[in-house]
Amino acid sequence: MKHLIDPTDLSLEEIDEILTLAEDIIADPAAYSEVAKGKKLATLFYEPSTRTRLSFEAAMIDLGGSVIGFSSAQNSSASKGESVADTARIVEKYADIIAMRHPKEGAPLVAAMNVNIPVINAGDGGHLHPTQTLTDLLTIREEAGRLNHLTIGFCGDLKFGRTVHSLIKQLSRYSGIHFVLISPQELRVPDYIKDEILVKNHAEFEEVEDMETVLGKLDILYMTRVQRERFFNEADYIRLKDTYILTEEKLKLALKDLKILHPLPRVNEIAVEVDKDPRALYFKQAEYGKFVRMALMMKLLGLKKPETAPEGETTAC
Ligand code: CP
């Protein structure tokens, strides 16, 4: 049984296969419109989501399958005290694959340990978000043309941002990546990411507080919002929330072919005026998310693209 709990659950070869399949789906979506006929996805979301849940659901529908699930803990029997393990055991009876988001780190792993269908981590607390990482990788590969030899700046809340942790974990497996970690002191990348991932993988990295001084050397700028829901007190959130605001004025310092990514939702950290800049790719990035989730679910469910009839051959009536 293959689950996706941590981005490194997939080998680099498997990631390459998923990205290549996503590219094929983008090129010919009609060819995939029935591959998951009869399959059901259960979206178990204990935390709010727009992109992840809806792109998972759209992905399964576009593969010809169907969707069941809940969008908040309040709408499920978790509100009566049911455990994640018991919920997963029940959902296994109704669905073929689970996508789970949960505020507690490790909850999707607990689900995976209790079922015999694939479980996908759709974000667990401040820990990891592996399908956002696949989305980011597809965006970078499509838009920058490569997944190695890049200087990538992560800016904002690097302490609580699970998308940042996941993408650093994944990109540190590719060669020639230089990480520029831009954050206030209080929101720096956790030590475990530095020690167990960056240092262990001999990745080049630097930590800075000022965005403007490093903008000019970045191939990719990965902006993030300050994660209000993970702060212990509101005063700290208010003090830190507008530390970085990317504007057109600041972008004059950046490379002409910079790629600006953001997992979204955006709050204030990218001025709306930046949206029309051709370097702003965050809405396109969200679109890539649906295709990469289609490819991922096909892989985890062992689904194949139907063979096309050789040219000249007709189907019997
Ligand atoms: N990027 C992302 O996870 O967005 P949602 O919280 O809307 O799913």
CSV table of N, CA, C and O and ligand atoms in Angstrom, one decimal, residues 48-53 101 129 132 162-163 263-265, ligand 1:
chain,number,residue,atom,x,y,z
A,48,PRO,N,-9.9,24.3,7.5
A,48,PRO,CA,-10.4,25.0,6.3
A,48,PRO,C,-9.4,24.9,5.1
A,48,PRO,O,-8.2,24.7,5.3
A,49,SER,N,-10.0,24.9,3.9
A,49,SER,CA,-9.2,24.8,2.7
A,49,SER,C,-10.1,25.3,1.5
A,49,SER,O,-11.3,25.0,1.5
A,50,THR,N,-9.5,25.9,0.6
A,50,THR,CA,-10.2,26.2,-0.7
A,50,THR,C,-9.5,25.4,-1.8
A,50,THR,O,-10.1,24.5,-2.4
A,51,ARG,N,-8.2,25.7,-2.1
A,51,ARG,CA,-7.5,25.1,-3.2
A,51,ARG,C,-7.4,23.6,-3.1
A,51,ARG,O,-7.6,22.8,-4.0
A,52,THR,N,-6.9,23.1,-1.9
A,52,THR,CA,-6.5,21.7,-1.8
A,52,THR,C,-7.7,20.8,-1.9
A,52,THR,O,-7.8,19.9,-2.7
A,53,ARG,N,-8.7,21.2,-1.1
A,53,ARG,CA,-9.9,20.3,-1.2
A,53,ARG,C,-10.6,20.3,-2.5
A,53,ARG,O,-10.9,19.3,-3.1
A,101,ARG,N,-6.8,16.5,5.6
A,101,ARG,CA,-6.2,17.7,6.2
A,101,ARG,C,-6.6,17.7,7.7
A,101,ARG,O,-7.7,17.5,8.0
A,129,HIS,N,3.0,19.4,3.7
A,129,HIS,CA,1.9,19.6,2.7
A,129,HIS,C,2.4,19.0,1.4
A,129,HIS,O,2.7,19.8,0.4
A,132,GLN,N,1.0,20.1,-2.1
A,132,GLN,CA,1.4,21.4,-2.5
A,132,GLN,C,2.8,21.4,-3.0
A,132,GLN,O,3.1,22.1,-4.0
A,162,ARG,N,3.9,25.1,6.5
A,162,ARG,CA,4.1,23.7,6.1
A,162,ARG,C,4.5,23.5,4.7
A,162,ARG,O,5.2,22.6,4.3
A,163,THR,N,4.0,24.4,3.8
A,163,THR,CA,4.4,24.3,2.4
A,163,THR,C,5.8,24.6,2.2
A,163,THR,O,6.5,24.0,1.4
A,263,PRO,N,1.7,29.6,-2.2
A,263,PRO,CA,0.8,28.5,-2.2
A,263,PRO,C,-0.6,29.0,-2.0
A,263,PRO,O,-1.6,28.3,-2.3
A,264,LEU,N,-0.8,30.3,-1.6
A,264,LEU,CA,-2.1,30.9,-1.4
A,264,LEU,C,-2.8,30.2,-0.2
A,264,LEU,O,-2.5,29.0,0.0
A,265,PRO,N,-3.7,30.8,0.5
A,265,PRO,CA,-4.3,32.1,0.3
A,265,PRO,C,-3.3,33.2,0.6
A,265,PRO,O,-2.4,33.1,1.5
B,1,CP,N1,-2.4,26.1,-0.7
B,1,CP,C1,-3.3,25.6,0.1
B,1,CP,O1,-3.1,24.6,0.8
B,1,CP,O2,-4.5,26.3,0.0
B,1,CP,P1,-5.8,25.9,0.8
B,1,CP,O3,-5.5,26.1,2.3
B,1,CP,O4,-6.9,26.8,0.3
B,1,CP,O5,-6.1,24.5,0.6
